[in-house]
mmCIF file of C-alpha atoms in Angstrom:
data_model
loop_
_atom_site.group_PDB
_atom_site.id
_atom_site.type_symbol
_atom_site.label_atom_id
_atom_site.label_comp_id
_atom_site.label_asym_id
_atom_site.label_seq_id
_atom_site.Cartn_x
_atom_site.Cartn_y
_atom_site.Cartn_z
ATOM 1 C CA MET R 1 102.727 140.890 128.041
ATOM 2 C CA LEU R 2 105.098 139.874 125.322
ATOM 3 C CA GLY R 3 103.583 140.214 121.826
ATOM 4 C CA MET R 4 104.442 137.989 118.913
ATOM 5 C CA SER R 5 106.462 140.651 117.419
ATOM 6 C CA GLU R 6 109.192 138.513 118.747
ATOM 7 C CA ARG R 7 110.765 137.281 115.529
ATOM 8 C CA ARG R 8 110.628 133.536 116.139
ATOM 9 C CA ILE R 9 109.179 130.382 114.590
ATOM 10 C CA PHE R 10 106.689 128.436 116.687
ATOM 11 C CA VAL R 11 105.990 125.016 115.411
ATOM 12 C CA GLY R 12 103.632 122.699 117.174
ATOM 13 C CA THR R 13 100.322 120.712 117.323
ATOM 14 C CA ALA R 14 96.829 121.208 118.380
ATOM 15 C CA ALA R 15 97.079 120.004 121.976
ATOM 16 C CA TRP R 16 100.207 118.315 123.438
ATOM 17 C CA ALA R 17 99.209 114.607 123.461
ATOM 18 C CA ILE R 18 102.271 112.503 122.577
ATOM 19 C CA PRO R 19 101.166 109.417 120.441
ATOM 20 C CA LYS R 20 102.891 106.117 121.442
ATOM 21 C CA GLN R 21 104.723 105.783 118.108
ATOM 22 C CA TYR R 22 106.595 109.045 118.943
ATOM 23 C CA ASP R 23 107.498 108.336 122.552
ATOM 24 C CA ASP R 24 111.076 107.908 121.837
ATOM 25 C CA ALA R 25 111.341 111.481 120.401
ATOM 26 C CA PHE R 26 110.509 112.820 123.866
ATOM 27 C CA PRO R 27 112.029 112.620 127.412
ATOM 28 C CA SER R 28 110.450 109.706 129.281
ATOM 29 C CA GLU R 29 109.928 111.743 132.571
ATOM 30 C CA GLY R 30 107.317 114.299 133.237
ATOM 31 C CA SER R 31 103.745 115.050 132.193
ATOM 32 C CA HIS R 32 102.795 115.111 128.561
ATOM 33 C CA LEU R 33 103.094 118.842 128.489
ATOM 34 C CA VAL R 34 106.538 118.928 130.168
ATOM 35 C CA ARG R 35 107.749 116.276 127.700
ATOM 36 C CA TYR R 36 106.081 118.113 124.679
ATOM 37 C CA ALA R 37 107.572 121.365 125.703
ATOM 38 C CA SER R 38 111.069 119.788 125.708
ATOM 39 C CA ARG R 39 110.861 119.557 121.872
ATOM 40 C CA PHE R 40 108.526 122.251 120.725
ATOM 41 C CA ASP R 41 108.215 126.033 121.439
ATOM 42 C CA GLY R 42 104.528 126.444 121.097
ATOM 43 C CA VAL R 43 101.183 124.537 121.234
ATOM 44 C CA GLU R 44 97.577 125.428 120.288
ATOM 45 C CA ILE R 45 95.021 124.877 123.111
ATOM 46 C CA ASN R 46 91.972 123.643 121.278
ATOM 47 C CA SER R 47 90.041 122.344 124.565
ATOM 48 C CA SER R 48 89.206 126.052 125.383
ATOM 49 C CA PHE R 49 86.897 126.040 122.328
ATOM 50 C CA TYR R 50 84.714 123.386 124.053
ATOM 51 C CA ARG R 51 84.958 124.227 127.666
ATOM 52 C CA PRO R 52 86.425 126.775 130.108
ATOM 53 C CA HIS R 53 89.492 126.132 132.130
ATOM 54 C CA ARG R 54 90.268 127.737 135.548
ATOM 55 C CA LEU R 55 92.730 130.500 135.927
ATOM 56 C CA SER R 56 94.614 128.086 138.126
ATOM 57 C CA THR R 57 94.797 125.556 135.405
ATOM 58 C CA TYR R 58 96.386 128.056 132.954
ATOM 59 C CA GLN R 59 98.842 129.030 135.651
ATOM 60 C CA ARG R 60 99.755 125.486 136.210
ATOM 61 C CA TRP R 61 100.347 124.964 132.526
ATOM 62 C CA ALA R 62 102.401 128.092 132.292
ATOM 63 C CA GLY R 63 104.484 126.848 135.181
ATOM 64 C CA ASP R 64 105.189 123.546 133.433
ATOM 65 C CA VAL R 65 107.011 125.045 130.437
ATOM 66 C CA PRO R 66 110.222 126.827 129.700
ATOM 67 C CA ASP R 67 110.320 130.677 129.643
ATOM 68 C CA HIS R 68 110.439 130.822 125.714
ATOM 69 C CA PHE R 69 107.369 128.520 125.339
ATOM 70 C CA ARG R 70 104.087 130.071 124.075
ATOM 71 C CA PHE R 71 100.460 128.930 124.141
ATOM 72 C CA ALA R 72 98.075 129.868 121.332
ATOM 73 C CA VAL R 73 94.489 129.595 122.708
ATOM 74 C CA LYS R 74 91.193 128.987 120.719
ATOM 75 C CA MET R 75 88.417 131.323 121.652
ATOM 76 C CA PRO R 76 85.352 129.516 123.031
ATOM 77 C CA LYS R 77 82.628 128.393 120.554
ATOM 78 C CA THR R 78 79.996 130.073 122.882
ATOM 79 C CA ILE R 79 81.397 133.439 121.469
ATOM 80 C CA THR R 80 82.270 132.482 117.904
ATOM 81 C CA HIS R 81 79.703 129.796 117.015
ATOM 82 C CA GLU R 82 76.796 130.162 119.307
ATOM 83 C CA ALA R 83 76.690 134.013 119.847
ATOM 84 C CA ARG R 84 78.318 134.475 116.417
ATOM 85 C CA LEU R 85 80.279 137.392 117.859
ATOM 86 C CA ARG R 86 77.150 139.188 119.160
ATOM 87 C CA ASP R 87 76.163 139.852 122.815
ATOM 88 C CA GLY R 88 79.188 137.927 124.029
ATOM 89 C CA ASP R 89 80.568 140.364 126.594
ATOM 90 C CA GLU R 90 80.267 138.016 129.721
ATOM 91 C CA PRO R 91 81.856 134.923 128.202
ATOM 92 C CA LEU R 92 84.504 137.050 126.441
ATOM 93 C CA GLN R 93 85.511 138.713 129.770
ATOM 94 C CA ARG R 94 85.508 135.363 131.489
ATOM 95 C CA PHE R 95 87.736 133.878 128.911
ATOM 96 C CA LEU R 96 90.198 136.673 128.889
ATOM 97 C CA GLY R 97 90.271 136.531 132.641
ATOM 98 C CA GLU R 98 91.069 132.756 132.516
ATOM 99 C CA ILE R 99 93.860 132.976 129.842
ATOM 100 C CA ALA R 100 95.492 135.714 131.826
ATOM 101 C CA GLY R 101 96.815 132.833 133.972
ATOM 102 C CA LEU R 102 99.305 132.114 131.168
ATOM 103 C CA GLY R 103 101.035 135.533 131.819
ATOM 104 C CA PRO R 104 103.849 136.267 129.414
ATOM 105 C CA LYS R 105 103.525 132.717 127.914
ATOM 106 C CA LEU R 106 100.352 133.565 126.196
ATOM 107 C CA GLY R 107 100.655 133.601 122.455
ATOM 108 C CA PRO R 108 97.933 134.380 119.901
ATOM 109 C CA VAL R 109 94.243 134.060 120.565
ATOM 110 C CA LEU R 110 92.760 132.106 117.776
ATOM 111 C CA ILE R 111 89.265 133.239 116.578
ATOM 112 C CA GLN R 112 88.006 130.486 114.397
ATOM 113 C CA LEU R 113 84.628 131.305 112.698
ATOM 114 C CA PRO R 114 81.892 128.919 111.452
ATOM 115 C CA PRO R 115 81.714 128.497 107.584
ATOM 116 C CA SER R 116 78.170 130.082 107.560
ATOM 117 C CA LEU R 117 79.341 133.265 109.401
ATOM 118 C CA LYS R 118 79.361 136.049 106.838
ATOM 119 C CA PHE R 119 81.465 139.295 107.280
ATOM 120 C CA ASP R 120 79.000 141.767 108.708
ATOM 121 C CA PRO R 121 80.827 145.090 109.035
ATOM 122 C CA ALA R 122 78.657 146.349 111.972
ATOM 123 C CA ASP R 123 78.665 143.063 114.115
ATOM 124 C CA VAL R 124 82.401 142.440 113.458
ATOM 125 C CA ARG R 125 83.598 145.945 114.190
ATOM 126 C CA SER R 126 81.547 146.060 117.415
ATOM 127 C CA PHE R 127 82.990 142.709 118.457
ATOM 128 C CA VAL R 128 86.619 143.625 117.706
ATOM 129 C CA GLU R 129 86.275 146.997 119.399
ATOM 130 C CA ARG R 130 85.009 145.286 122.530
ATOM 131 C CA LEU R 131 87.722 142.727 122.395
ATOM 132 C CA ARG R 132 90.478 145.221 121.774
ATOM 133 C CA ALA R 133 89.249 147.388 124.615
ATOM 134 C CA SER R 134 90.111 144.518 126.911
ATOM 135 C CA PHE R 135 92.961 142.697 125.146
ATOM 136 C CA SER R 136 96.015 144.190 123.531
ATOM 137 C CA GLY R 137 97.741 140.918 122.706
ATOM 138 C CA ASP R 138 98.135 138.988 119.370
ATOM 139 C CA LEU R 139 94.972 137.938 117.596
ATOM 140 C CA VAL R 140 94.559 135.542 114.668
ATOM 141 C CA CYS R 141 91.355 134.948 112.720
ATOM 142 C CA GLU R 142 90.425 131.832 110.729
ATOM 143 C CA PRO R 143 87.273 132.765 108.697
ATOM 144 C CA ARG R 144 85.769 130.292 106.370
ATOM 145 C CA HIS R 145 82.944 132.210 104.498
ATOM 146 C CA ALA R 146 83.861 133.720 101.074
ATOM 147 C CA SER R 147 82.895 137.275 102.195
ATOM 148 C CA TRP R 148 85.955 137.475 104.449
ATOM 149 C CA PHE R 149 88.373 137.118 101.663
ATOM 150 C CA THR R 150 88.346 140.735 100.260
ATOM 151 C CA ALA R 151 90.658 143.706 100.283
ATOM 152 C CA ASP R 152 88.273 145.733 102.563
ATOM 153 C CA VAL R 153 88.274 142.967 105.193
ATOM 154 C CA ASP R 154 92.139 142.676 104.970
ATOM 155 C CA ALA R 155 92.249 146.360 105.598
ATOM 156 C CA PHE R 156 89.895 146.147 108.520
ATOM 157 C CA LEU R 157 92.001 143.251 110.007
ATOM 158 C CA MET R 158 95.205 145.238 109.481
ATOM 159 C CA GLU R 159 93.646 148.312 111.328
ATOM 160 C CA HIS R 160 92.942 146.166 114.400
ATOM 161 C CA ARG R 161 96.123 144.159 114.296
ATOM 162 C CA ILE R 162 94.613 140.860 113.567
ATOM 163 C CA ALA R 163 96.300 138.346 111.325
ATOM 164 C CA ARG R 164 94.219 136.136 109.050
ATOM 165 C CA VAL R 165 95.148 132.418 109.319
ATOM 166 C CA ALA R 166 96.683 130.539 106.330
ATOM 167 C CA ALA R 167 94.658 127.248 106.265
ATOM 168 C CA ASP R 168 94.933 123.928 104.608
ATOM 169 C CA PRO R 169 92.604 122.620 103.118
ATOM 170 C CA GLU R 170 91.590 125.992 101.777
ATOM 171 C CA PRO R 171 87.877 126.819 102.241
ATOM 172 C CA HIS R 172 88.463 129.635 99.812
ATOM 173 C CA PRO R 173 90.999 130.218 97.005
ATOM 174 C CA SER R 174 92.647 132.965 99.111
ATOM 175 C CA ALA R 175 92.674 131.108 102.411
ATOM 176 C CA GLY R 176 95.961 129.310 101.987
ATOM 177 C CA THR R 177 98.015 132.468 102.212
ATOM 178 C CA PRO R 178 98.255 134.742 105.343
ATOM 179 C CA GLY R 179 96.169 137.981 105.262
ATOM 180 C CA GLY R 180 95.322 140.943 107.561
ATOM 181 C CA TRP R 181 98.008 142.142 109.834
ATOM 182 C CA THR R 182 101.438 141.287 108.566
ATOM 183 C CA GLY R 183 103.431 141.305 111.817
ATOM 184 C CA LEU R 184 102.505 137.704 112.553
ATOM 185 C CA VAL R 185 101.722 134.751 110.205
ATOM 186 C CA TYR R 186 99.732 131.698 111.500
ATOM 187 C CA TYR R 187 99.527 128.547 109.475
ATOM 188 C CA ARG R 188 96.849 125.916 110.411
ATOM 189 C CA LEU R 189 97.407 122.627 108.642
ATOM 190 C CA HIS R 190 94.377 120.439 109.135
ATOM 191 C CA GLY R 191 95.551 117.452 106.992
ATOM 192 C CA SER R 192 95.150 116.922 103.267
ATOM 193 C CA PRO R 193 93.435 115.180 101.322
ATOM 194 C CA LYS R 194 91.620 113.815 104.329
ATOM 195 C CA MET R 195 91.013 116.548 106.698
ATOM 196 C CA TYR R 196 92.218 115.915 110.379
ATOM 197 C CA TYR R 197 93.708 112.490 109.259
ATOM 198 C CA SER R 198 96.190 112.768 106.390
ATOM 199 C CA ALA R 199 99.878 113.243 107.046
ATOM 200 C CA TYR R 200 101.696 115.729 104.828
ATOM 201 C CA SER R 201 104.242 114.617 102.264
ATOM 202 C CA GLN R 202 107.874 115.471 102.869
ATOM 203 C CA GLU R 203 107.836 117.836 99.885
ATOM 204 C CA ILE R 204 104.984 119.828 101.540
ATOM 205 C CA ILE R 205 106.801 119.815 104.964
ATOM 206 C CA ALA R 206 109.964 121.063 103.256
ATOM 207 C CA GLU R 207 108.019 123.818 101.472
ATOM 208 C CA THR R 208 106.406 124.726 104.797
ATOM 209 C CA ALA R 209 109.660 124.948 106.585
ATOM 210 C CA LYS R 210 111.179 127.132 103.971
ATOM 211 C CA THR R 211 108.076 129.496 104.092
ATOM 212 C CA LEU R 212 108.371 129.716 107.813
ATOM 213 C CA GLY R 213 112.032 130.670 107.527
ATOM 214 C CA ASP R 214 111.330 133.236 104.922
ATOM 215 C CA GLN R 215 108.557 134.838 106.918
ATOM 216 C CA VAL R 216 110.899 135.275 109.979
ATOM 217 C CA LYS R 217 113.734 136.734 107.752
ATOM 218 C CA ALA R 218 111.002 139.301 106.571
ATOM 219 C CA GLY R 219 110.557 140.315 110.182
ATOM 220 C CA ARG R 220 107.445 138.410 111.151
ATOM 221 C CA ALA R 221 106.801 135.880 113.951
ATOM 222 C CA ALA R 222 105.636 132.637 112.343
ATOM 223 C CA TRP R 223 103.448 129.980 113.860
ATOM 224 C CA CYS R 224 102.621 126.546 112.193
ATOM 225 C CA ILE R 225 100.157 124.358 113.932
ATOM 226 C CA PHE R 226 99.503 120.737 112.561
ATOM 227 C CA ASP R 227 95.850 119.973 113.376
ATOM 228 C CA ASN R 228 95.859 116.594 111.556
ATOM 229 C CA THR R 229 95.540 114.800 114.867
ATOM 230 C CA ALA R 230 92.863 112.288 114.393
ATOM 231 C CA ALA R 231 95.249 109.606 113.175
ATOM 232 C CA PHE R 232 98.242 110.963 115.136
ATOM 233 C CA ALA R 233 100.015 112.449 112.004
ATOM 234 C CA ALA R 234 100.392 115.889 113.457
ATOM 235 C CA THR R 235 103.326 115.043 115.924
ATOM 236 C CA GLY R 236 105.462 113.455 113.176
ATOM 237 C CA ASP R 237 104.748 116.279 110.763
ATOM 238 C CA ALA R 238 105.667 118.845 113.420
ATOM 239 C CA LEU R 239 108.856 116.948 114.340
ATOM 240 C CA SER R 240 109.896 116.748 110.550
ATOM 241 C CA THR R 241 109.336 120.394 110.205
ATOM 242 C CA LEU R 242 111.378 121.174 113.250
ATOM 243 C CA LYS R 243 114.249 119.099 111.912
ATOM 244 C CA LEU R 244 114.380 120.957 108.718
ATOM 245 C CA LEU R 245 114.437 124.398 110.525
ATOM 246 C CA GLN R 246 117.342 123.395 112.719
ATOM 247 C CA PRO R 247 120.703 125.090 111.645
#
């Protein structure tokens, strides 16, 4: 499996739907995924959070995209929100078995945590050690409780090679900058001021593109996923970011 130690920039959206107003920016032929992958190098699979997908489905998706394309995959809520990282061996192993279908096109696994989930050292260490015993690939974590934003937690994440997501809007004053393992940075832009709806200004997009370029120059892989999909702003914002990154 290739790790995201590849020094590249991956810009994309949460899911690969192509809104009608952006049809002309993509080829007319092929499935939505095939068309999406003609412009973007990466995508975040969010549907895995809500329901499982078959190994064969992941294999089919992997077969529809170019060799350089990567899929970030969101960990199921049965593990993160329902089990709250405890007693989740069976669903965890099932999930890891399913996403193995992506082969070398698997990017980071995203662990998004509920806002109420405090950092419990014993629970989190047990979960991460179980996860790392079965999975050596890239992990990114999006915590939202204030207890996660400390130097001790950052050191723990570094120890286990887990990058902390830089999120907008910020659920905590430190949440807007990357943390944890520094070999990979992962920006999740949910839309601001109206979460999931608002498009970003050209000034913010220009700042984001510069930040991504700087991170790669510093030797890191850099992901930027636009999750402001509710009013179809994500595709336009991602395309604008890509345009600024082109030489």
